[in-house]
Structure formats: structure tokens, C-alpha cells
Coordinates of C-alpha atoms and ligand atoms in Angstrom, one line a residue:
M87 CA 12.1 22.0 -0.4
L88 CA 8.1 22.4 0.2
A89 CA 6.7 25.3 1.3
M90 CA 4.6 25.2 4.4
L91 CA 1.7 27.4 2.8
G92 CA -0.7 27.2 6.5
L93 CA -3.6 25.8 4.5
L94 CA -4.0 23.9 7.8
V95 CA -7.1 24.9 10.0
A96 CA -5.5 22.7 13.1
G97 CA -6.5 23.9 16.3
L98 CA -9.6 22.2 16.5
G99 CA -8.4 19.4 18.4
G100 CA -7.7 21.4 21.4
A101 CA -10.9 23.3 21.6
L102 CA -12.8 20.2 20.8
G103 CA -11.1 17.5 22.5
R104 CA -8.8 14.9 21.3
D105 CA -10.6 13.0 18.4
A106 CA -12.1 16.0 16.9
P107 CA -11.6 15.7 13.2
A108 CA -8.4 17.4 11.5
A109 CA -9.8 20.3 8.9
L110 CA -8.5 21.9 5.7
E111 CA -9.4 25.1 4.2
A112 CA -12.5 24.4 2.0
S113 CA -10.9 25.5 -1.4
Y114 CA -7.4 23.9 -0.4
K115 CA -9.4 20.5 0.1
E116 CA -11.6 21.0 -3.2
R117 CA -8.3 21.7 -5.3
I118 CA -6.1 18.9 -3.6
Q119 CA -9.2 16.0 -3.8
G120 CA -9.7 17.1 -7.9
L121 CA -5.8 16.5 -8.2
L122 CA -5.6 13.1 -6.7
N123 CA -8.8 12.0 -8.5
A124 CA -7.4 13.0 -12.0
S125 CA -3.8 11.3 -10.9
A126 CA -5.6 8.1 -9.9
E127 CA -7.6 7.9 -12.4
A128 CA -4.9 8.1 -15.1
A129 CA -2.6 5.9 -12.8
A130 CA -5.8 3.1 -13.0
Q131 CA -6.0 3.2 -16.9
H132 CA -2.3 2.3 -17.0
L133 CA -2.2 -0.1 -14.9
S134 CA -5.5 -2.0 -16.0
K135 CA -3.8 -1.6 -19.9
R136 CA -0.4 -2.9 -18.8
L137 CA -1.4 -6.2 -17.0
A138 CA -3.5 -6.9 -20.3
L139 CA -0.3 -5.7 -22.6
K140 CA 0.1 -8.3 -25.4
S141 CA -3.3 -9.8 -24.6
E142 CA -1.5 -12.1 -21.5
L143 CA -2.6 -12.0 -17.9
F144 CA -0.3 -10.4 -15.6
G145 CA 1.7 -8.4 -18.3
G146 CA 3.6 -5.6 -18.1
Y147 CA 6.0 -5.8 -15.4
E148 CA 8.5 -3.5 -15.9
F149 CA 9.8 -1.2 -18.9
E150 CA 13.0 -0.6 -19.4
Y151 CA 14.5 2.0 -21.0
G152 CA 17.9 2.2 -20.7
E153 CA 20.3 1.0 -23.4
Q154 CA 17.7 -1.1 -24.5
V155 CA 14.3 -0.1 -24.9
R156 CA 11.5 -2.9 -24.0
W157 CA 8.8 -4.5 -21.9
L158 CA 9.9 -7.3 -19.5
H159 CA 6.5 -9.0 -18.9
G160 CA 6.3 -11.6 -17.4
C161 CA 8.1 -12.7 -14.1
L162 CA 10.1 -15.2 -15.5
D163 CA 11.5 -12.2 -17.5
I164 CA 13.2 -10.8 -14.9
V165 CA 16.8 -9.2 -14.7
V166 CA 18.0 -12.1 -12.3
D167 CA 20.7 -10.1 -10.6
R168 CA 18.6 -7.2 -9.2
D169 CA 15.1 -8.9 -8.7
S170 CA 13.3 -12.4 -8.1
V171 CA 10.1 -14.1 -9.2
E172 CA 9.0 -14.1 -5.4
N173 CA 9.0 -10.4 -5.9
C174 CA 7.3 -10.3 -8.8
V175 CA 4.7 -11.8 -8.0
L176 CA 3.9 -9.8 -5.1
R177 CA 4.2 -7.0 -7.2
Q178 CA 1.3 -7.9 -10.1
L179 CA -1.2 -9.0 -7.0
Q180 CA -0.4 -5.5 -4.9
A181 CA -1.1 -4.1 -9.0
L182 CA -4.4 -5.6 -9.2
T183 CA -5.1 -5.0 -5.8
A184 CA -4.3 -1.3 -6.2
L185 CA -6.5 -1.5 -9.2
C186 CA -9.5 -2.8 -7.0
G187 CA -8.9 0.2 -4.6
V188 CA -10.3 2.7 -6.8
P189 CA -14.2 2.9 -8.6
L190 CA -13.5 1.0 -11.8
S191 CA -14.2 2.1 -15.1
K192 CA -15.7 0.1 -18.0
D193 CA -12.2 -1.1 -19.4
S194 CA -10.6 -1.7 -15.9
K195 CA -13.7 -3.8 -14.4
T196 CA -13.3 -6.1 -17.9
I197 CA -9.7 -6.6 -17.2
V198 CA -9.9 -7.3 -13.6
E199 CA -12.3 -9.5 -13.9
K200 CA -10.5 -11.7 -16.0
H201 CA -7.3 -11.8 -13.8
V202 CA -9.4 -12.6 -10.7
K203 CA -11.1 -15.7 -12.5
H204 CA -7.9 -16.5 -13.9
L205 CA -6.2 -16.7 -10.1
L206 CA -9.5 -18.5 -9.1
K207 CA -9.7 -20.7 -12.0
A208 CA -6.6 -21.8 -13.1
K209 CA -4.2 -24.1 -11.5
S210 CA -1.3 -22.7 -13.9
Y211 CA -0.2 -19.1 -14.2
P212 CA 2.8 -19.4 -16.6
S213 CA 3.2 -15.3 -16.5
L214 CA 3.8 -15.7 -13.2
G215 CA 5.7 -18.5 -12.9
M216 CA 3.4 -20.1 -10.3
R217 CA 1.2 -22.9 -10.1
L218 CA -1.0 -24.2 -7.7
Q219 CA -0.8 -27.4 -6.0
Q220 CA -3.1 -29.4 -3.7
I221 CA -1.7 -30.6 -0.1
S222 CA -4.2 -32.6 1.3
G223 CA -7.2 -30.5 1.2
A224 CA -5.2 -27.4 1.1
S225 CA -3.8 -24.8 -1.7
V226 CA -0.5 -23.7 -2.2
F227 CA 0.8 -22.0 -4.6
V228 CA 4.4 -22.6 -6.0
F229 CA 6.7 -20.5 -7.9
Q230 CA 9.6 -21.2 -9.9
K231 CA 12.7 -20.3 -7.4
Q232 CA 14.8 -18.9 -11.1
P233 CA 13.6 -18.3 -14.7
G234 CA 14.3 -21.9 -15.9
S235 CA 15.1 -23.6 -13.1
S236 CA 12.8 -26.5 -11.9
D237 CA 12.8 -25.9 -8.1
V238 CA 10.1 -24.3 -6.4
D239 CA 8.9 -22.8 -4.0
A240 CA 6.3 -21.4 -1.3
S241 CA 5.4 -17.9 0.3
P242 CA 3.4 -17.1 2.7
A243 CA 3.4 -13.5 2.0
I244 CA 2.3 -14.7 -1.8
Q245 CA -0.4 -17.1 0.0
A246 CA -1.8 -14.1 1.7
S247 CA -1.7 -11.5 -1.2
V248 CA -3.3 -13.6 -3.6
L249 CA -6.3 -13.6 -0.7
M250 CA -6.4 -10.2 -0.5
A251 CA -6.4 -9.5 -4.6
A252 CA -9.3 -11.7 -4.2
A253 CA -10.9 -10.4 -1.7
R254 CA -10.2 -6.8 -2.7
C255 CA -11.3 -7.1 -6.3
G256 CA -14.2 -9.5 -5.6
E257 CA -15.8 -6.6 -3.2
A258 CA -15.0 -3.7 -6.3
L259 CA -16.8 -5.7 -8.2
G260 CA -19.7 -6.9 -5.7
K261 CA -19.4 -10.5 -6.2
K262 CA -18.7 -11.8 -2.7
N263 CA -18.8 -15.5 -3.5
Y264 CA -15.1 -15.3 -5.1
L265 CA -14.0 -16.0 -1.5
D266 CA -15.9 -19.2 -1.5
D267 CA -12.8 -21.2 -3.0
A268 CA -10.4 -18.9 -1.2
E269 CA -10.5 -21.3 2.3
S270 CA -8.4 -23.6 0.8
W271 CA -5.6 -20.4 0.3
F272 CA -6.3 -20.2 3.8
L273 CA -5.8 -23.7 5.1
G274 CA -2.4 -23.6 2.5
L275 CA -1.3 -20.5 4.5
Q276 CA -1.7 -22.6 7.5
K277 CA 0.5 -25.4 6.3
I278 CA 3.1 -23.4 4.8
Y279 CA 3.3 -21.0 7.3
P280 CA 1.9 -22.6 11.2
E281 CA 2.3 -20.7 14.1
S282 CA 5.5 -22.4 15.4
L283 CA 7.0 -20.9 12.6
W284 CA 6.7 -17.2 12.9
N285 CA 9.3 -16.7 14.6
E286 CA 11.8 -19.3 13.6
S287 CA 11.7 -18.3 9.9
F288 CA 11.0 -14.7 10.6
I289 CA 13.0 -13.1 7.7
S290 CA 12.2 -9.3 8.3
Y291 CA 9.3 -7.4 10.1
H292 CA 8.6 -5.8 6.6
R293 CA 7.8 -8.9 4.8
S294 CA 5.8 -9.9 8.2
A295 CA 3.6 -6.6 8.2
I296 CA 2.9 -7.0 4.1
M297 CA 1.4 -10.5 5.0
W298 CA -0.4 -8.7 7.6
E299 CA -2.1 -6.2 5.9
S300 CA -2.9 -8.7 3.5
L301 CA -5.0 -10.9 5.7
A302 CA -6.1 -7.7 7.5
V303 CA -7.6 -7.0 4.1
T304 CA -9.0 -9.9 3.1
A305 CA -10.9 -10.3 6.5
L306 CA -12.2 -6.6 6.1
H307 CA -13.8 -7.9 3.0
V308 CA -14.8 -11.9 3.8
G309 CA -18.3 -11.7 5.3
E310 CA -19.1 -12.8 8.9
Q311 CA -21.3 -15.8 7.2
S312 CA -18.2 -17.1 5.6
S313 CA -17.2 -20.3 7.1
F314 CA -13.1 -19.3 7.6
H315 CA -14.1 -15.8 8.6
E316 CA -13.7 -17.2 12.8
D317 CA -10.7 -19.1 11.8
L318 CA -8.8 -15.9 9.7
E319 CA -9.7 -13.5 12.8
E320 CA -8.2 -15.8 15.2
Y321 CA -4.9 -16.5 13.1
L322 CA -4.6 -12.6 12.5
H323 CA -5.1 -12.2 16.1
R324 CA -2.5 -14.4 17.4
F325 CA 0.1 -12.7 14.3
E326 CA -0.7 -9.8 15.5
A327 CA 0.3 -9.9 19.1
F328 CA 3.4 -11.9 17.8
L329 CA 4.3 -8.7 15.4
R330 CA 3.8 -6.7 18.1
R331 CA 6.1 -8.3 20.8
A332 CA 8.8 -8.4 17.3
W333 CA 7.9 -4.9 17.9
E334 CA 8.6 -3.7 21.5
G335 CA 11.7 -5.9 21.2
N336 CA 13.1 -4.1 18.2
A337 CA 12.9 -0.2 18.1
E338 CA 14.6 -0.4 14.7
Y339 CA 11.3 -2.2 13.0
W340 CA 9.2 0.0 10.5
S341 CA 7.0 -0.7 8.1
F342 CA 4.2 1.0 6.3
A343 CA 2.5 -2.2 5.6
S344 CA 1.8 -1.8 9.7
A345 CA 1.1 1.2 9.6
R346 CA -1.9 0.6 7.0
A347 CA -2.5 -3.0 8.8
L348 CA -3.2 -0.6 11.9
A349 CA -5.6 1.7 10.1
I350 CA -7.4 -1.1 8.6
R351 CA -8.0 -3.0 11.8
W352 CA -9.2 0.0 13.6
P353 CA -12.8 0.3 12.8
S354 CA -13.4 -3.2 13.4
K355 CA -15.4 -4.3 16.6
A356 CA -12.5 -4.8 18.8
A357 CA -12.4 -4.2 22.5
K358 CA -12.1 -0.4 23.7
K359 CA -8.7 -2.2 25.4
Q360 CA -7.1 -3.8 21.9
R361 CA -8.5 0.0 20.2
L362 CA -6.2 2.0 22.6
L363 CA -3.3 -0.6 21.8
L364 CA -3.7 0.0 17.8
K365 CA -3.8 3.8 18.7
R366 CA -0.6 3.5 20.5
W367 CA 0.8 1.5 18.0
A368 CA 0.1 4.0 15.1
T369 CA 1.2 7.0 16.9
E370 CA 4.9 4.7 17.6
H371 CA 4.9 4.5 13.7
V372 CA 5.2 8.1 13.4
D373 CA 7.6 8.5 16.4
R374 CA 9.8 5.8 14.8
F375 CA 9.3 7.2 11.6
L376 CA 10.4 10.5 12.2
G377 CA 12.9 9.2 14.7
R378 CA 11.7 11.2 18.3
S379 CA 11.1 9.3 21.7
E380 CA 8.2 9.2 23.2
S381 CA 9.3 10.9 26.1
F382 CA 10.1 13.3 23.7
R383 CA 6.7 13.3 22.4
L384 CA 5.2 13.9 26.1
Q385 CA 7.3 16.5 26.6
K386 CA 7.0 18.8 23.7
G387 CA 3.1 17.7 22.5
P388 CA 2.1 15.4 20.3
E389 CA 2.5 18.2 16.8
V390 CA 6.1 18.7 17.3
G391 CA 8.6 18.6 14.4
I392 CA 5.9 16.3 12.3
S393 CA 6.5 17.9 9.1
Q394 CA 10.2 18.9 9.4
G395 CA 10.8 15.5 10.9
I396 CA 8.9 13.7 7.6
L397 CA 10.8 16.1 5.1
A398 CA 14.4 15.7 6.7
R399 CA 13.6 12.0 6.9
I400 CA 12.6 10.7 3.4
G401 CA 13.0 14.6 1.4
G402 CA 11.0 16.9 -0.1
A403 CA 11.7 16.1 -3.6
R404 CA 11.9 12.4 -3.9
Y405 CA 9.4 9.6 -4.8
T406 CA 7.8 9.2 -1.6
C407 CA 4.5 7.0 -2.6
G408 CA 6.4 3.9 -1.0
P409 CA 5.9 5.4 2.9
L410 CA 3.1 7.6 2.3
Q411 CA 0.7 4.3 1.8
G412 CA 1.2 3.6 4.9
L413 CA 1.1 7.6 6.3
A414 CA -1.8 8.4 4.6
S415 CA -4.0 5.6 6.7
L416 CA -2.4 6.8 9.7
A417 CA -2.9 10.7 8.8
A418 CA -6.4 9.7 9.0
M419 CA -6.6 7.4 11.8
L420 CA -4.9 9.7 14.5
M421 CA -6.5 12.9 13.0
D422 CA -3.2 14.9 13.2
A423 CA -4.0 17.9 11.2
E424 CA -0.3 18.4 10.3
L425 CA 0.3 15.0 9.4
V426 CA -2.5 15.3 6.8
Q427 CA -1.0 18.1 5.6
V428 CA 2.9 17.0 5.2
V429 CA 1.4 13.7 3.1
L430 CA -0.8 15.8 0.9
Q431 CA 2.2 18.1 0.2
L432 CA 4.3 15.1 -0.6
L433 CA 1.5 13.3 -2.5
E434 CA 1.0 16.7 -4.9
K435 CA 4.9 16.4 -5.5
D436 CA 5.0 12.9 -6.6
V437 CA 2.3 13.5 -9.1
N438 CA 3.7 16.6 -10.2
R439 CA 6.9 15.1 -10.8
Y440 CA 6.5 11.5 -11.1
Q441 CA 3.6 10.8 -13.1
L442 CA 4.0 10.7 -16.7
S443 CA 1.2 12.6 -18.6
Q444 CA 1.5 15.3 -22.0
L445 CA 3.2 17.8 -19.8
N446 CA 6.1 15.4 -18.3
P447 CA 8.0 13.1 -20.3
G448 CA 9.6 11.8 -17.4
P449 CA 13.1 10.0 -18.3
L450 CA 11.7 8.9 -21.6
G451 CA 12.2 12.5 -22.8
E452 CA 9.9 14.8 -24.9
G453 CA 8.2 13.5 -27.7
S454 CA 8.3 9.7 -26.4
E455 CA 4.6 9.3 -24.5
T456 CA 3.0 6.1 -25.8
S457 CA -0.3 5.2 -24.9
E458 CA 1.3 2.2 -23.0
T459 CA 3.2 4.8 -20.7
L460 CA 1.0 7.5 -20.0
G461 CA 0.2 7.7 -16.1
A462 CA 2.7 5.3 -15.1
F463 CA 4.6 6.7 -12.4
F464 CA 8.3 6.5 -12.3
R465 CA 11.2 6.6 -9.2
D466 CA 13.7 8.9 -8.4
D467 CA 17.1 8.7 -10.0
D468 CA 19.0 8.2 -6.6
Q469 CA 16.6 5.2 -6.1
L470 CA 17.2 3.9 -9.6
Q471 CA 20.7 4.1 -9.2
L472 CA 20.5 1.9 -5.8
E473 CA 18.4 -0.4 -7.5
K474 CA 21.0 -0.6 -10.3
R475 CA 18.0 0.2 -13.2
S476 CA 16.4 2.5 -15.9
S477 CA 13.1 1.3 -15.8
M478 CA 9.2 2.0 -14.4
R479 CA 8.3 -1.5 -12.6
V480 CA 4.5 -2.0 -12.2
D481 CA 5.3 -1.4 -8.2
D482 CA 6.1 2.6 -9.1
T483 CA 2.7 3.3 -10.2
A484 CA 0.9 0.6 -8.2
M485 CA 2.2 2.0 -4.4
C486 CA 1.5 5.8 -5.8
L487 CA -1.8 4.2 -6.8
L488 CA -2.7 3.2 -3.2
A489 CA -1.0 5.9 -1.6
I490 CA -3.6 8.6 -3.3
S491 CA -6.7 6.0 -3.2
H492 CA -5.9 5.5 0.6
M493 CA -5.8 9.8 1.0
L494 CA -8.6 10.1 -0.9
E495 CA -10.6 7.8 1.1
A496 CA -9.2 9.6 4.4
L497 CA -10.1 12.9 3.0
T498 CA -13.9 12.1 3.1
A499 CA -13.3 12.2 7.1
I500 CA -11.7 15.4 7.0
K501 CA -13.6 18.4 7.2
G502 CA -13.8 21.1 4.6
V503 CA -13.5 24.8 6.8
V504 CA -14.2 28.1 5.3
V505 CA -12.0 30.3 6.7
N506 CA -13.3 34.1 6.5
T507 CA -10.0 36.2 6.2
E508 CA -11.9 39.5 5.9
R509 CA -12.7 38.9 9.2
I510 CA -9.4 37.9 10.2
D511 CA -8.3 40.9 8.6
K512 CA -10.7 43.3 10.4
Q513 CA -9.8 41.8 13.3
E514 CA -6.1 42.4 12.7
E515 CA -7.3 46.3 12.0
L516 CA -8.5 46.4 15.6
Ligands
NAG862 C1 -13.2 10.9 -9.4 O1 -13.9 11.7 -9.3 C2 -15.4 11.2 -9.9 C3 -16.5 12.2 -10.0 O2 -16.9 12.8 -8.5 C4 -15.6 10.0 -9.6 O3 -16.8 9.7 -10.3 C5 -14.8 9.0 -9.6 O4 -15.0 7.7 -9.2 C6 -13.2 9.5 -9.4 N1 -12.5 8.4 -9.5 C7 -11.3 8.5 -8.4 C8 -10.4 7.6 -8.7 O5 -11.4 8.3 -6.9
NAG863 C1 11.7 -15.2 19.3 O1 12.5 -16.4 20.0 C2 13.4 -15.8 20.7 C3 13.9 -16.7 21.4 O2 13.1 -18.0 22.0 C4 12.8 -15.0 21.6 O3 13.4 -14.4 22.8 C5 11.3 -13.7 21.3 O4 11.4 -13.0 22.2 C6 10.6 -14.3 20.4 N1 10.0 -13.3 19.6 C7 9.0 -13.1 19.6 C8 8.7 -12.2 18.7 O5 8.1 -14.2 19.8

């Protein structure tokens, strides 16, 4: 169980009005920033090495350390009874995007550049089991349904994820023109996933939310002068409205991807009414995550029970980078001091417990660390058992890197406050 250390300098919200920034004690903020920074650097270094393992592109998908110790490099090497080519492609694209979310070292930059150019220029992506198909002016990515099978399929989530990776990495590399070609990918998305199919082929809220997040990230990085900016915004607006209806229609729906999407859409130049809706939707994400009703919150005030709720829900000891990807962004958007604190404590635990380092050999055991796995994150045993694997998959690290980079971004908006304990002591004496 995590100790609640009273590191929080809350209460400012009440004194300064609702939107007053959350604040953290200055030395705590400095320490946690340092810890997250070092962890992100190690994770990014690992991810870039991994993507380029064996000099292939999009390599290093999964490292098994159970009965056999081996790398499953590409998406056609997956273990089919527990994984799919589509998920593999999505995870590899997510890893590339995560890498582009932190400042790139010289080596990572070279590797990222190679991957993005490959996405832009190639028509065939053997390590992803995917190729590009032209359908009347539109470009559609099709992937093999199974390793060894000639059946192919298209996926809106993959289509949106490629857009996101190119947009995010183009920005990170300072190359806006990377997106010029992307218009035909967007046309491809509209072709395989027109509005008439949104409801009809609704797979899960989470799947749809991943698409929303990808498109929101793309829109953020596509310049207004771009030829498809307006069409993208229009599509995004309508898709958001659709997801909102779905959200209202089912109280069980929740996804870290929609939490993240809300935070991305928040600073946009949306009208006041739209911003109010975004904020309400964000608050509802926290409520649903904690399993508390709106009336409970109104009655008890916004801050009641956040920390206990989150800890009860995901446990203070397990790997928690998944939900933290969304919660970190929400904490900053809602300027919720308690949420900030809980997210930070859980992240610190993930770094200390679930990241391979010289001090933490993880499931590989003492003395078995290699330069290939150093900096990687791994999952807790319960989760691995549930997924029937003894392995480190690329998303185990990508999710943590995303959560950490979102939190580092959030921290820049959170004040560090020096608490003068001497004066407090004196006052207590009086
Ligand atoms: C970590 O901090 C250093 C020094 O401030 C900075 O140059 C680097 O970009 C940071 N890394 C990440 C991943 O934020
Ligand atoms: C999807 O279609 C069903 C049946 O027509 C309808 O009841 C539901 O509200 C629709 N969902 C959304 C999110 O529009």
C-alpha cells in the first residue's frame, strides 16, 4: 500500500477559485521530475533500440523468457492463440508514437526518422504483416488476418494510428511536410469507416476511443494550412458527438484513450459550450473510474475519496501505466490536486517496481540483464497469467513512457510551492 505522504499543497483551489492550479511541495516536485525524467530517458533508449533490433524496422515486438528465451520480432511471429496481427501493428505504432513524445536523442532520432520514412514511402511493411492498397485515390492499410494466411483486412484503428504516428513524429523531427501524403490515408479511413458504419460496426467503446485519441493527436499536429485539416476537424467533431451519445447510453463505458483525447481537445479553440462539455466528460471519467456517482460528488465535494478510490480500483502494487496514460492527462486538465498526487505515487511505484535497471533485474533474475532489455517495463504476475504469457511486449514499455511523458507535461503546469515548515511549527506552538 502506498503511504499518503501529505506532499500535496492543496486547498489553494478553495482560496483562489475553481481553476487555481494545483500545487506540489517544491522539493517533492523536483525529486519526482528527476525520477520520471531518468525513467523516460531509459525507456526511450530501450524502445528505440528495440524497434531497430536485428536492423529490421518495427522489430523487437515481444521478448519471451518462459520455457524458451527468445525474441518474437515481427507481427507475423506472434503466438496466435493469445495475440493478433492487428493488435501487434497497433502496439508497434503506439511505441513509435510514444518515442516521439519525449525529446529525441541523436540515436533515437535516426531510428525514428527511418521508421517514419518507411511508413511514408514503402508500400509494403513485412515486419508488420501489412501493405498499402490504393482504392480510387484513397490509401488503405491492409494486414494479414493471420500469419501464413493470405486473407487480409483493414482496420480503422490502424488507419488512424498510422496518421497519429506520422503526425506526432513529423512534429518531433521538425518536419511538417511529413503529413502532406497523409491526406490519402485519411481518405482511406473515411472509405473503410464512413459515418454510416460507426454505430453498425461498433466493436467496443475502448476501440473507438483509441481511434478518437489518434485523430485528436493528428489534428493537433496537422497545421491549419494543411489541405485536409478542415475535413479532419469535421470528421472529428461528428465522431466525438457519436462517442458522447454512446458514453451517455452506457454507464459501463470507460477508456484511458478517451480520457487522453479529452485532454488533447481541451486547449483547442473550442467554443465555451464545447469546453464545458469536455470538462464535464472529463470529470465523468474520474467518477466512473472510481465508481462514484455524480450525486455523490455533488453532495460530498469534488475531492472526496479520490485516492482511496483509485487505489482500491487498480491496487497500489500492480502495474498501472495503462490507466495512468489517461489519468495523468485528466489530472492536469482538471487541476485536481489529489488526482495529481495519486497519479504521481502510482507512477513512482511503476518505475521502481516494473522497470528493468541495473538495480532491478525483474523477472529475468539477477545477472541476466542485457543491453537489449535495460529500461524496459514489464507487467505484474497477475496480468501476465491472465494474458497467458511470460514476456515483455513492446506496449508494456510504450504505455509507461506515454504515461510518464504526459505527466511530465502536466507537471510543467503545476506550481512548486516552498512550504515554510518553521513558521508552521511556531504557529502550532502558539
Ligand atoms: C530530462 O532532463 C534533461 C535536462 O533538463 C532534458 O534535456 C531532457 O530532455 C529530459 N528528458 C525527458 C525525457 O524529458
Ligand atoms: C446506435 O443504434 C441504435 C439502434 O438504432 C440506437 O438505439 C443507438 O442510440 C445508436 N447509438 C449511438 C451512439 O448513436
